[in-house]
Amino acid sequence: MPAHDAESEVFALARAGDPQAMAPLVEILRHHPKRATRAAAAHLLEKIGDRHAIPALEAALNDTSDGGFFEQETPVSELAEEALLAIYGHVGVRDDDVLRLVRMLEQGGEGRQYVRSLLIKLDAPMEQILIAQFPALNVLGRAAVLTVLGQRRSLLALDLLLTSLADPDPLIRDAGVEALGALGDARAFEAVLSRLSDPTYGVRRSAQFALRQVSDERHAPMLERILASGQFNGFERHDLELALRAARERKAPEA
């Protein structure tokens, strides 16, 4: 049977939800030379919903090409992420799944963004695992874990995020500041404020943005004094003015 006909037969089985299509779909996803065909396989694996497809789909998170300027289409990685979300939603997320994804965060390349996005979106208690694994990861992995914890808005991570602001690596400090902003807990105000004098420009800018999320009415006087000092000008001053506006508008939590 010609290859095209064989693929069509596999795709027809998959659309019907036939589990016999799972193995050939995985083979197509792993090895087919055409991106569009790999993308179709990723999408159809979501329909079958078999846990055995997870390793191939996780590997496909690194298949990030969209075909270039003249052929921009949804990359395989995006469809693989959608399929994984659906399959994990159906079969559940195990601790070893989280551990495997965390290790993938240590890898370079564009695929990391899809792994990070997947961990943010998964509906599963994983915060304790992420926190426990954090010290053993490389810089890329630790920065990504901070981002995930912030976006998941887990108060369990508050202490780790605060501690990250004293890390010697600016990538970690930057990720920690951004994560605290995403977490949005006013208890982080002073720690974020301290990064306005960070030696790395990018961290200082992240702190200016994050102050909008961690300020409330109690912090308005401090922000007013900083602005009155004349230390900041231009767009930096503008961002601090936005933080002051946010502080004035946000009530302090009731005791």
GROMACS .gro file of N, CA and C in nm, residues 153 155 158 179-189 192 213-216 218-219:
model
   63
  153ARG      N    1   0.004   3.086   4.054
  153ARG     CA    2  -0.041   3.167   4.168
  153ARG      C    3  -0.050   3.084   4.296
  155LEU      N    4   0.053   3.020   4.659
  155LEU     CA    5   0.112   3.084   4.778
  155LEU      C    6   0.212   2.993   4.847
  158LEU      N    7   0.561   3.121   4.784
  158LEU     CA    8   0.599   3.258   4.818
  158LEU      C    9   0.740   3.265   4.877
  179ALA      N   10   0.773   3.642   3.869
  179ALA     CA   11   0.683   3.546   3.931
  179ALA      C   12   0.609   3.608   4.049
  180LEU      N   13   0.677   3.688   4.127
  180LEU     CA   14   0.611   3.756   4.239
  180LEU      C   15   0.505   3.852   4.188
  181GLY      N   16   0.533   3.918   4.076
  181GLY     CA   17   0.431   4.003   4.016
  181GLY      C   18   0.309   3.922   3.974
  182ALA      N   19   0.332   3.808   3.912
  182ALA     CA   20   0.221   3.721   3.870
  182ALA      C   21   0.144   3.668   3.990
  183LEU      N   22   0.216   3.637   4.097
  183LEU     CA   23   0.152   3.587   4.219
  183LEU      C   24   0.063   3.695   4.280
  184GLY      N   25   0.110   3.818   4.277
  184GLY     CA   26   0.027   3.931   4.318
  184GLY      C   27   0.002   3.943   4.467
  185ASP      N   28   0.091   3.891   4.549
  185ASP     CA   29   0.074   3.897   4.694
  185ASP      C   30   0.146   4.021   4.748
  186ALA      N   31   0.075   4.105   4.821
  186ALA     CA   32   0.132   4.229   4.871
  186ALA      C   33   0.245   4.208   4.971
  187ARG      N   34   0.256   4.089   5.027
  187ARG     CA   35   0.367   4.061   5.119
  187ARG      C   36   0.502   4.066   5.048
  188ALA      N   37   0.499   4.063   4.916
  188ALA     CA   38   0.624   4.067   4.839
  188ALA      C   39   0.667   4.210   4.807
  189PHE      N   40   0.591   4.309   4.851
  189PHE     CA   41   0.619   4.447   4.809
  189PHE      C   42   0.763   4.490   4.840
  192VAL      N   43   1.028   4.309   4.627
  192VAL     CA   44   1.028   4.357   4.488
  192VAL      C   45   1.085   4.499   4.483
  213GLN      N   46   0.155   4.488   4.062
  213GLN     CA   47   0.077   4.373   4.108
  213GLN      C   48   0.089   4.348   4.259
  214VAL      N   49   0.192   4.399   4.322
  214VAL     CA   50   0.215   4.366   4.464
  214VAL      C   51   0.193   4.487   4.555
  215SER      N   52   0.141   4.597   4.503
  215SER     CA   53   0.121   4.717   4.583
  215SER      C   54  -0.026   4.732   4.621
  216ASP      N   55  -0.050   4.785   4.739
  216ASP     CA   56  -0.184   4.826   4.778
  216ASP      C   57  -0.174   4.960   4.850
  218ARG      N   58  -0.140   5.065   5.136
  218ARG     CA   59  -0.039   5.083   5.241
  218ARG      C   60   0.096   5.126   5.183
  219HIS      N   61   0.118   5.096   5.056
  219HIS     CA   62   0.248   5.121   4.995
  219HIS      C   63   0.254   5.253   4.918
   0.00000   0.00000   0.00000
